[in-house]
Coordinates of C-alpha atoms in Angstrom, one line a residue:
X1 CA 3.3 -27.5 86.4
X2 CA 5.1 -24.2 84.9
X3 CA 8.0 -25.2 87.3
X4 CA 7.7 -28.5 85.5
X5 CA 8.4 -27.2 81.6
X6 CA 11.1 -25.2 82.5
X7 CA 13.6 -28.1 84.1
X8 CA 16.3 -28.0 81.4
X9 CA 16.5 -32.2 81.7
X10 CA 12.6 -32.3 81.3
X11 CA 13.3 -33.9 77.5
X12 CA 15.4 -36.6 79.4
X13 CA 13.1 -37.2 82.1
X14 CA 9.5 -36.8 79.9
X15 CA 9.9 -36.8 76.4
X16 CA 8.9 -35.1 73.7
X17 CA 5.0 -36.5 74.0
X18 CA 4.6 -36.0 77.4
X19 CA 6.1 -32.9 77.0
X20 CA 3.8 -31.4 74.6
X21 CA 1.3 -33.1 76.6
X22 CA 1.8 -30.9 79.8
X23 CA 1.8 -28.0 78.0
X24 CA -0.8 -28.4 76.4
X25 CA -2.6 -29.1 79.8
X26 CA -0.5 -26.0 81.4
X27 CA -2.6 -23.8 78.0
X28 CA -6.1 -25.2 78.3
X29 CA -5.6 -24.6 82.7
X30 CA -4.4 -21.2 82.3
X31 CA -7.1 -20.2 79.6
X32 CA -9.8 -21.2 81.6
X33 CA -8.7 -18.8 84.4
X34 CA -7.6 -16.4 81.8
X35 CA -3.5 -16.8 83.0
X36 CA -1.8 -15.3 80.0
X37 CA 1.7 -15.8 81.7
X38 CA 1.1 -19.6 81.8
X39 CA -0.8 -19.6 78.5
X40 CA 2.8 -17.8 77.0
X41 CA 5.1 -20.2 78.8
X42 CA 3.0 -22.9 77.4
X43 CA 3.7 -21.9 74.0
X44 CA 7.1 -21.5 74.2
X45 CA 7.8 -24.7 75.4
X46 CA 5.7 -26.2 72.7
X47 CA 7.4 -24.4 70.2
X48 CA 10.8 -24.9 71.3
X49 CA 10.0 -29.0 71.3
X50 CA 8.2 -28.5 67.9
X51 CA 12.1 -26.8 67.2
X52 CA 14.1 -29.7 67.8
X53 CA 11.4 -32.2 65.8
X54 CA 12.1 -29.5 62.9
X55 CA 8.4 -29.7 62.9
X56 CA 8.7 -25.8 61.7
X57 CA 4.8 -25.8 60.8
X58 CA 3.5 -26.7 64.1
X59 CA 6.3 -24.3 65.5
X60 CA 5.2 -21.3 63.8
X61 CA 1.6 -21.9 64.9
X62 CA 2.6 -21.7 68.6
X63 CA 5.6 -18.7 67.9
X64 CA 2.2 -16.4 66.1
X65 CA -0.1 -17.4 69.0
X66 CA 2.4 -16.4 71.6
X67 CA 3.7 -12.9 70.2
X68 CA 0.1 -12.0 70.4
X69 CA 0.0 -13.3 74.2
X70 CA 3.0 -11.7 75.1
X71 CA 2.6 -8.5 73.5
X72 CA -0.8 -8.4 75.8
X73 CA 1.0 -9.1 78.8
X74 CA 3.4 -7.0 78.4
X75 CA 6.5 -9.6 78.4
X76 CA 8.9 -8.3 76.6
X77 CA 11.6 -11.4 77.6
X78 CA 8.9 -13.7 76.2
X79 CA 8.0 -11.7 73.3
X80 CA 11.8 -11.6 72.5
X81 CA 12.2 -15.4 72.7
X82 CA 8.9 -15.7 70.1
X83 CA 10.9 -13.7 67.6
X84 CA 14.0 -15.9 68.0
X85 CA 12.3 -19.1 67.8
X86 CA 10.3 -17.3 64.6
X87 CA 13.5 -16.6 63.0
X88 CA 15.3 -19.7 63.7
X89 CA 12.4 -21.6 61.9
X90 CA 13.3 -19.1 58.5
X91 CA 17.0 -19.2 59.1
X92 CA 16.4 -23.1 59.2
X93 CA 14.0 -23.1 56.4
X94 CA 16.3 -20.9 53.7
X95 CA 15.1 -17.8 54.4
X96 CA 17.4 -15.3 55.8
X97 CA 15.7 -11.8 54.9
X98 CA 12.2 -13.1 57.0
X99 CA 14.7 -14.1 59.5
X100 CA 16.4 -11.4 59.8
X101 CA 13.4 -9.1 60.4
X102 CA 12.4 -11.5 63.5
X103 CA 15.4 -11.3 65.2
X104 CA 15.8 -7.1 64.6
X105 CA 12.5 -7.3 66.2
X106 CA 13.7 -9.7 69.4
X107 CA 17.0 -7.0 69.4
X108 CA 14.9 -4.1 69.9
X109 CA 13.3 -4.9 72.7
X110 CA 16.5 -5.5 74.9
X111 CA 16.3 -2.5 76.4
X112 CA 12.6 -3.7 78.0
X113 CA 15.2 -6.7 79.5
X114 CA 17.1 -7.0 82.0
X115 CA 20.9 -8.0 81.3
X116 CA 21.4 -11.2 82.7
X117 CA 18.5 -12.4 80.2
X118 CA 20.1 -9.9 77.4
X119 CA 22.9 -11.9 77.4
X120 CA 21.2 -15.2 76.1
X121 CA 18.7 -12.9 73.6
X122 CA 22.1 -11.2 72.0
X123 CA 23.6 -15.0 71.8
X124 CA 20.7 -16.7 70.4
X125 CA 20.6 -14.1 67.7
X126 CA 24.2 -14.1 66.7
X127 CA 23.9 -17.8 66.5
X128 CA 20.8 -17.3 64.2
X129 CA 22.7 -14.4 62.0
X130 CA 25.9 -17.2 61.9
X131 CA 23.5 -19.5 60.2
X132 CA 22.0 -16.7 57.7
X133 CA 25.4 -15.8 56.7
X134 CA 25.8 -19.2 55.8
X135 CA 23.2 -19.0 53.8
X136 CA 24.3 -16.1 51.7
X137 CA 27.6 -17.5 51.4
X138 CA 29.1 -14.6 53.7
X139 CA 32.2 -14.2 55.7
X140 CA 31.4 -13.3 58.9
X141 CA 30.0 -16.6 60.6
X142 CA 32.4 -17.5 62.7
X143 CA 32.4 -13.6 64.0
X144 CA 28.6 -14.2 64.6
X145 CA 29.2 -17.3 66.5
X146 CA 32.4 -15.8 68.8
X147 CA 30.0 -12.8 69.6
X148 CA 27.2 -15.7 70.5
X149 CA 29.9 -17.5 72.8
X150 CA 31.6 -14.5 74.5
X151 CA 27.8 -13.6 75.4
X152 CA 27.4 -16.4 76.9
X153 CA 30.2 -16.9 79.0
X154 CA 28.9 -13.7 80.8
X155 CA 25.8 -15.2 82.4
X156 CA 26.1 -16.5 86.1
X157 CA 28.1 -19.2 87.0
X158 CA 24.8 -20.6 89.0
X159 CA 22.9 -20.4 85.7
X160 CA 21.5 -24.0 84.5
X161 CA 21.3 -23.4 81.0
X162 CA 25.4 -21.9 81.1
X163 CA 27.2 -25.0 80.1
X164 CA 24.5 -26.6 77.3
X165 CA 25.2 -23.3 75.8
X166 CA 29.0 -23.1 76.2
X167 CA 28.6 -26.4 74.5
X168 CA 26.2 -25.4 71.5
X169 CA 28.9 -22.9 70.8
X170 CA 31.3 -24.3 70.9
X171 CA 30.0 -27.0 68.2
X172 CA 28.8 -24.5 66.0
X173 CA 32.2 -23.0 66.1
X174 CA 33.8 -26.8 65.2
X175 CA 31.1 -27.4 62.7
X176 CA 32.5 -24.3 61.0
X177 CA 35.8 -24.7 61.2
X178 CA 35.0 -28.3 59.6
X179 CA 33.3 -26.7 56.4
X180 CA 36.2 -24.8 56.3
X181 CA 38.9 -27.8 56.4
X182 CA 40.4 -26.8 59.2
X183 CA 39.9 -29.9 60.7
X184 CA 42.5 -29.6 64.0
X185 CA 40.9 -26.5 65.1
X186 CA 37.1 -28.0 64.7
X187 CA 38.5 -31.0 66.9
X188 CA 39.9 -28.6 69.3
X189 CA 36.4 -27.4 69.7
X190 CA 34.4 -30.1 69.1
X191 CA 36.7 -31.1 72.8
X192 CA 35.3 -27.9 74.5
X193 CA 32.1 -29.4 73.5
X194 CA 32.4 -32.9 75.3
X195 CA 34.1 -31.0 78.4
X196 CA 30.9 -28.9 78.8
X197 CA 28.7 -31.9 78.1
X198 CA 29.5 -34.4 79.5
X199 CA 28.0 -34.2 82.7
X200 CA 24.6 -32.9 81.3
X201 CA 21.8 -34.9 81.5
X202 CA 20.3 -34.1 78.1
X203 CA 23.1 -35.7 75.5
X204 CA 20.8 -34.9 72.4
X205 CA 23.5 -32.5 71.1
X206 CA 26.2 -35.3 70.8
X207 CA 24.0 -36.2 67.6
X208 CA 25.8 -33.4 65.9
X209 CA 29.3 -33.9 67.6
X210 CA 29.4 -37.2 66.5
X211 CA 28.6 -36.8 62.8
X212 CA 31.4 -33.8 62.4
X213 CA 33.2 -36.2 64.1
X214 CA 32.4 -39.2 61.7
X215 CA 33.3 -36.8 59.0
X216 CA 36.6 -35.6 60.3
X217 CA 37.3 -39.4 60.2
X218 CA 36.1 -39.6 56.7
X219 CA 38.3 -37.0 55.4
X220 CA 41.5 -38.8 57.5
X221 CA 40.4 -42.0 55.4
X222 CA 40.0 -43.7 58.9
X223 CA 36.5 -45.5 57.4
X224 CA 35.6 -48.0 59.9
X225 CA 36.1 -45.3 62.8
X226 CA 33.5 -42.7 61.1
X227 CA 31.1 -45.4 60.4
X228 CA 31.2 -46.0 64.5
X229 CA 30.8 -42.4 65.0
X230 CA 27.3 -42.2 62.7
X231 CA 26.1 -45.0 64.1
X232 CA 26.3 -43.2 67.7
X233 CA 24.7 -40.3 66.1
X234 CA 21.4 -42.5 64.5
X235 CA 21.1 -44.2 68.3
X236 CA 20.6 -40.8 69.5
X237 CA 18.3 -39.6 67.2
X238 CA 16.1 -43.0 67.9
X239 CA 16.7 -42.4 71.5
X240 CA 15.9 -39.0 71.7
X241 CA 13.5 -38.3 68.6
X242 CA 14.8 -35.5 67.5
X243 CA 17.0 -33.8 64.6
X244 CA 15.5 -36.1 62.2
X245 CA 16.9 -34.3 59.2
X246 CA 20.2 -34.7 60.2
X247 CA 19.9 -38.3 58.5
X248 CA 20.5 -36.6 55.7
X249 CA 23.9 -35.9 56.3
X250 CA 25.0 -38.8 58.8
X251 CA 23.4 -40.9 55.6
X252 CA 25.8 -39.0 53.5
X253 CA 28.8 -40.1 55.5
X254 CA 28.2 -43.5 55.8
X255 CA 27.7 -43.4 51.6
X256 CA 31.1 -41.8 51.6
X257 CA 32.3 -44.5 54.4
X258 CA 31.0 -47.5 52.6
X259 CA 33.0 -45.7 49.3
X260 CA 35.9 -45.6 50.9
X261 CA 35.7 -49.2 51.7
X262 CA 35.0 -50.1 48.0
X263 CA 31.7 -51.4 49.3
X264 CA 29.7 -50.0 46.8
X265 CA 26.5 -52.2 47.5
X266 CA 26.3 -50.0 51.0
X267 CA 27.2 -47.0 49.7
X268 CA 24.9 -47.1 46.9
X269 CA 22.0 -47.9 49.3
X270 CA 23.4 -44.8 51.9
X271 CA 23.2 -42.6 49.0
X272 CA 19.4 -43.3 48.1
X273 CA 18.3 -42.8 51.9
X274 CA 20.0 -39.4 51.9
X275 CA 18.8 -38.1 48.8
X276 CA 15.0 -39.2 50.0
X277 CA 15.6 -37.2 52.8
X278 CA 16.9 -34.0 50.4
X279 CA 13.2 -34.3 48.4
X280 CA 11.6 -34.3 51.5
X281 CA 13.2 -31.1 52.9
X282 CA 12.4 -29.6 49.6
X283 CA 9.1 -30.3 49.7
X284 CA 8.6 -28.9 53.6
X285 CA 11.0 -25.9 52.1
X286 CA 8.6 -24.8 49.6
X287 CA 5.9 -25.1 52.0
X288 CA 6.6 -22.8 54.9
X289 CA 6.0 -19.6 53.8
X290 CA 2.1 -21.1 52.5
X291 CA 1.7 -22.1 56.0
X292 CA 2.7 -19.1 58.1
X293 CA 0.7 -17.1 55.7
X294 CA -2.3 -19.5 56.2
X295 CA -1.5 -19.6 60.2
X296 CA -1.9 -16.0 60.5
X297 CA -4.8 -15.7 58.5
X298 CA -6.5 -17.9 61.2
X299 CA -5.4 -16.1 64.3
X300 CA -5.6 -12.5 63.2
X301 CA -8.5 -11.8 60.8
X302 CA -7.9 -8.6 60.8
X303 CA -5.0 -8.6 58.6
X304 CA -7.0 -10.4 56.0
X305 CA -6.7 -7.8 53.5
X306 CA -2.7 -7.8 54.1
X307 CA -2.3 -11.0 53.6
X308 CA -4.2 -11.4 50.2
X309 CA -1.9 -8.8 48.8
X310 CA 1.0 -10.9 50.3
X311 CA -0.4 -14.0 48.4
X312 CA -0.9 -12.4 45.1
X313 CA 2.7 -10.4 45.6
X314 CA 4.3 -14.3 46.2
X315 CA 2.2 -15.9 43.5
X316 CA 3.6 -12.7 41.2
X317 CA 7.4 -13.8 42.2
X318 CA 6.5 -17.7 41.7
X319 CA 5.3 -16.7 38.3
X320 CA 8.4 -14.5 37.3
X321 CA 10.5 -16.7 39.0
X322 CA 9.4 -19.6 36.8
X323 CA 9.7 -17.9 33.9
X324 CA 13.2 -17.0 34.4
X325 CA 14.1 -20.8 35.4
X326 CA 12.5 -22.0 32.1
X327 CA 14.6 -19.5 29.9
X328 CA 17.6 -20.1 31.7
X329 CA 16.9 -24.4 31.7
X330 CA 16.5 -23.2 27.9
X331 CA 19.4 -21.9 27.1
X332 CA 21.4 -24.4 29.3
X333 CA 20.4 -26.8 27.3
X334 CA 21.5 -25.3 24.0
X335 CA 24.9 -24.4 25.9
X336 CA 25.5 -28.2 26.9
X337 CA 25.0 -29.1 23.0
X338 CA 27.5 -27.1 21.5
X339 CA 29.8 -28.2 24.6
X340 CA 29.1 -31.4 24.0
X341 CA 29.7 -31.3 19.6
X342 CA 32.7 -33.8 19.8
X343 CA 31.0 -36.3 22.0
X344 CA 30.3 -39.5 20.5
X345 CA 26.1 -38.9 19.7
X346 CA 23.5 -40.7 21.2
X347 CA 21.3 -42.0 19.3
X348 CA 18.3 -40.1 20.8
X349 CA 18.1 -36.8 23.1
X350 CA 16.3 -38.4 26.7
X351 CA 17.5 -35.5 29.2
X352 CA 19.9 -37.0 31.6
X353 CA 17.5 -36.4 34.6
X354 CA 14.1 -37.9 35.5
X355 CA 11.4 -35.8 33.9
X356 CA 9.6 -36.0 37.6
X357 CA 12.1 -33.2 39.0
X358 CA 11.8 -29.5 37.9
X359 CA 13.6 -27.9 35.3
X360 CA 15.6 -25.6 38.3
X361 CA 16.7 -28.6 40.0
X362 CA 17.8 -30.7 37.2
X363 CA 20.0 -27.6 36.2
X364 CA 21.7 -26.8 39.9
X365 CA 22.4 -30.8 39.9
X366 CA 23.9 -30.6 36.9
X367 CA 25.8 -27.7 37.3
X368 CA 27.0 -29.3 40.9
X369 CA 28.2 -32.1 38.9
X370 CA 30.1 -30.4 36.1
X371 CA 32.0 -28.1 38.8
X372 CA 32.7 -31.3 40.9
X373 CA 33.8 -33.5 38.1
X374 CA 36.1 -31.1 36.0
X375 CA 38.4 -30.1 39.5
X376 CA 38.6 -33.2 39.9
X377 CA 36.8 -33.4 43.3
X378 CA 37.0 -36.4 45.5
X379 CA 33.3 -35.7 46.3
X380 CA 32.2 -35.9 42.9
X381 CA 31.3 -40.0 43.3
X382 CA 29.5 -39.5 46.2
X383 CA 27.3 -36.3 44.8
X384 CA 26.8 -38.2 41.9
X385 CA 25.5 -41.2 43.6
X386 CA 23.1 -38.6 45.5
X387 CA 21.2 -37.5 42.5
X388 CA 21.5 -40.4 40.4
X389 CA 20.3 -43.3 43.7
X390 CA 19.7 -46.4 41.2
X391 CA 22.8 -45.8 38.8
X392 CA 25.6 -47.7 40.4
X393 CA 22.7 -50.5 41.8
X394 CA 21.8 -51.4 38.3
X395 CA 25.4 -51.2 37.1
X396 CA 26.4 -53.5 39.9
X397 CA 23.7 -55.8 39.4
X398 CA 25.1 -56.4 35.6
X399 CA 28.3 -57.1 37.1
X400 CA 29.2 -57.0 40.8
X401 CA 32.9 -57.0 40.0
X402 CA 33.0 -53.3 39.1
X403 CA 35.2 -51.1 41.0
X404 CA 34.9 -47.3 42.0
X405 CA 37.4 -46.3 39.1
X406 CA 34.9 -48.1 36.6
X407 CA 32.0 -46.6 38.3
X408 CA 33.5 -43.0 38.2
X409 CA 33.7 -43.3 34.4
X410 CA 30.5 -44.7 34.2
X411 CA 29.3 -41.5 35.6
X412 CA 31.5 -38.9 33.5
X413 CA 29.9 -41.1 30.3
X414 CA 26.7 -40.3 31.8
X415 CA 27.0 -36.7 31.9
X416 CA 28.0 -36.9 28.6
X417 CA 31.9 -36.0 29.1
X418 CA 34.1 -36.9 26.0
X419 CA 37.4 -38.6 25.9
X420 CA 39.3 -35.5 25.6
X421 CA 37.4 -34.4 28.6
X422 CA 38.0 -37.0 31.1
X423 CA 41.6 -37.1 30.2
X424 CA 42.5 -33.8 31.0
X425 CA 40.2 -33.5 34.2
X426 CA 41.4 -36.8 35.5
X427 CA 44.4 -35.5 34.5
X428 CA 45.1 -39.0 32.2
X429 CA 46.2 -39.8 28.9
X430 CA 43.9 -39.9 26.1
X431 CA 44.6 -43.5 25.2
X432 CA 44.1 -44.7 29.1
X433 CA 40.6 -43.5 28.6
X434 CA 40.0 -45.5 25.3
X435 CA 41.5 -48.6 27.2
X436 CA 39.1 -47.7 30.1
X437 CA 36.1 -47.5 27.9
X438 CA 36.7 -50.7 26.3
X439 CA 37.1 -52.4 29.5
X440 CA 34.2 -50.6 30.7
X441 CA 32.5 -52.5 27.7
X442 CA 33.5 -55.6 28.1
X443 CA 32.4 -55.5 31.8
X444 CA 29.1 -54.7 31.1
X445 CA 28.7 -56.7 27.9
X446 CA 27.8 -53.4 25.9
X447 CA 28.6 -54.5 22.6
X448 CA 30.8 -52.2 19.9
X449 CA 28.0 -51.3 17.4
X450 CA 26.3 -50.0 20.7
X451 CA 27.0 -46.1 21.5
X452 CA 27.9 -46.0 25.2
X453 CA 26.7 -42.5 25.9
X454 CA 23.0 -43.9 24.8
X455 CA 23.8 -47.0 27.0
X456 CA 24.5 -45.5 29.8
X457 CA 22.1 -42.6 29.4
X458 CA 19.4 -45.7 29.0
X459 CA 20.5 -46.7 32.7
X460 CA 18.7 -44.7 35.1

């Protein structure tokens, strides 16, 4: 059954149920005859599917109770994989410092492994350090991820995992080169990609090359053709039942898609899906650390006393950390009313964000919005539409006749931008904003005695 788990097309062939359910079986076997090797392959199979679910809870509980089994037997490959797949789930999860000391710990135990396996151990780590350098905004991913590729391309020709990996890279590298604009580039290697994949059983990846794909075509204003593309990537992610939170992005695309094509109906509806998504990854964000402290408390009780000094040491950096949040929320707000002095006044001060989201959100989507709005970004609309889901529906439903220029002014009226201030980030004369205003108005029946920015602040 061991053989079983470790067919690379067992996702194709099984499923992710059955899967879990042979390993499972494999765990309970091997425990009864006390077979730590199978209990260990058990659990990283199990972790690895729990992986691709991004169920990172249920992950981390089979990761702990695997490093213990490994470092018991002895199997240093095994223990290695445990800390990759342990610092994947942080590097996933926003947390590059707890990643990082996972995969220091998987690096130093190469020289317990023989090479041919040390290849794939140094690759999956520079993939993981490409990601946490994304996370602190660094220069060096696409370094990481051409160290991760030329490892690869050093294993055995006869090795079955050789070409998914080829592949991975080589998306990685196009998925980079696509946040960096380059688009031709990220093409060329979203190609080496299909070559390597397309005779693989297992065509979950293609979720991902079809939504960089779908935004290439977004950005080339071919609308229709990226809309085809996310569509391929959704019937994957049904098909397969994995990479569920990349809705969140594919859903983002069609909202731009749907923009493009001034159907605003479609992309307003887009926009809510993704941003339901974005609370929900916050919410299983600020939970992970909770539950891998929790996790080990049940395996190892001998570290109780460790871990109560970890819990009062996160509860001490939750407190300070609010604190600082609240005074900076503070003074935000004072800063945004003197910015705001030659703005035509509402007539009462209702925040501009729902009092349901926390102070350190409201500010980093407002700031977001700001920055987007006074370059002049083309993304501004769609970000907007993101954190403000039911503004355009209700505008719309007053009078489905709006287009995206009226909509966009709607929004800069929202965030409480004067005249002066959309004409010289819209780049604009003064007097085409007045006009635009007054048509605005008459559109939406807002009548003159009526102080837009309080209308439109009003609309949620």
């Amino acid at each position: 059954m061991i053989n079983i788990v470790k067919d690379k097309n067992i996702y194709v062939d099984k499923g992710s149920k059955e899967v879990l359910r042979i390993c499972t079986e494999i765990y309970y076997r091997s425990k009864e005859i006390d077979y730590l090797k199978g209990m260990i392959e058990a659990n990283l199979k199990m972790a690895e599917v729990y992986l691709n679910e991004q169920d990172y809870k249920s992950a981390l509980e089979k990761i702990i109770a695997g490093k213990n089994l490994a470092q018991q037997e002895n199997d240093f490959y095994s223990l290695s994989l445990f800390f990759i797949q342990e610092g994947t789930v942080y590097s996933e999860s926003g947390y590059p410092k707890k990643s990082k000391e996972a995969i220091e710990s998987s690096l130093n135990l190469l020289k317990e492994i023989p090479d041919n396996r040390a290849h794939l151990i140094k690759s999956l780590a520079y993939r993981i350090q490409a990601t946490n350098s994304k996370i602190n905004q660094t220069d060096s991913v696409l370094t990481y991820l051409y160290k991760g590729y030329s490892e690869i391309k050093k294993l055995n020709n006869d090795n079955p995992y050789k070409n998914q990996f080829l592949g991975f890279f080589a998306k990685e590298i196009g998925q980079e080169y696509y946040a960096k604009h380059d688009y031709s580039k990220s093409e060329a290697y979203l190609n080496d990609f299909k070559k390597a994949m397309d005779h693989e059983k297992d065509q979950s990846d293609f979720i991902y090359y079809y939504t960089i794909k779908g935004n290439i075509e977004n950005k080339k204003g071919n609308y229709l053709k990226a809309l085809e593309y996310f569509d391929k990537s959704i019937t994957l992610i049904r098909e397969y039942k994995i990479y569920n939170l990349m809705l969140k992005e594919i859903y983002s695309g069609k909202a731009e898609s749907y923009s493009g094509l001034h159907n605003y109906k479609n992309q307003t509806l887009y926009a809510i899906k993704a941003q339901k998504i974005t609370d929900s990854i916050n919410k299983i964000d600020k939970k992970i650390l909770d539950n891998t402290t929790d996790i080990k408390d049940k395996i190892d009780m001998t570290t109780v006393d460790n871990h109560k000094k970890n819990k009062y040491l996160v509860g001490a950096l939750i407190l300070i950390t609010g604190t600082v949040f609240y005074i900076f929320y503070t003074l935000r707000k004072k800063n945004i009313k003197k910015e705001l002095q030659n703005i035509e006044e509402p007539e009462h001060s209702d925040t501009i964000f729902s009092k349901n989201k926390k102070p350190e959100t409201e500010v980093e989507n407002l700031k977001e919005l700001i920055k987007l709005a006074k370059s002049n970004d083309e993304s501004f609309f769609t970000r907007f539409s993101e954190v403000f889901p039911d503004f355009n529906q209700q505008l719309l439903q007053i009078n489905p006749q709006l287009i995206r220029s009226d909509l966009e002014y709607c929004a800069l009226i929202k965030l409480k931008f004067d005249t002066k201030e959309i004409a010289r980030y819209k780049k604009v004369s003064i007097n085409s904003v007045v006009s635009k205003k007054y048509r605005i108005r008459k559109k939406l029946n807002i009548s003159t005695d009526e102080n837009i920015y309080t209308w439109m602040l009003n609309i949620v």
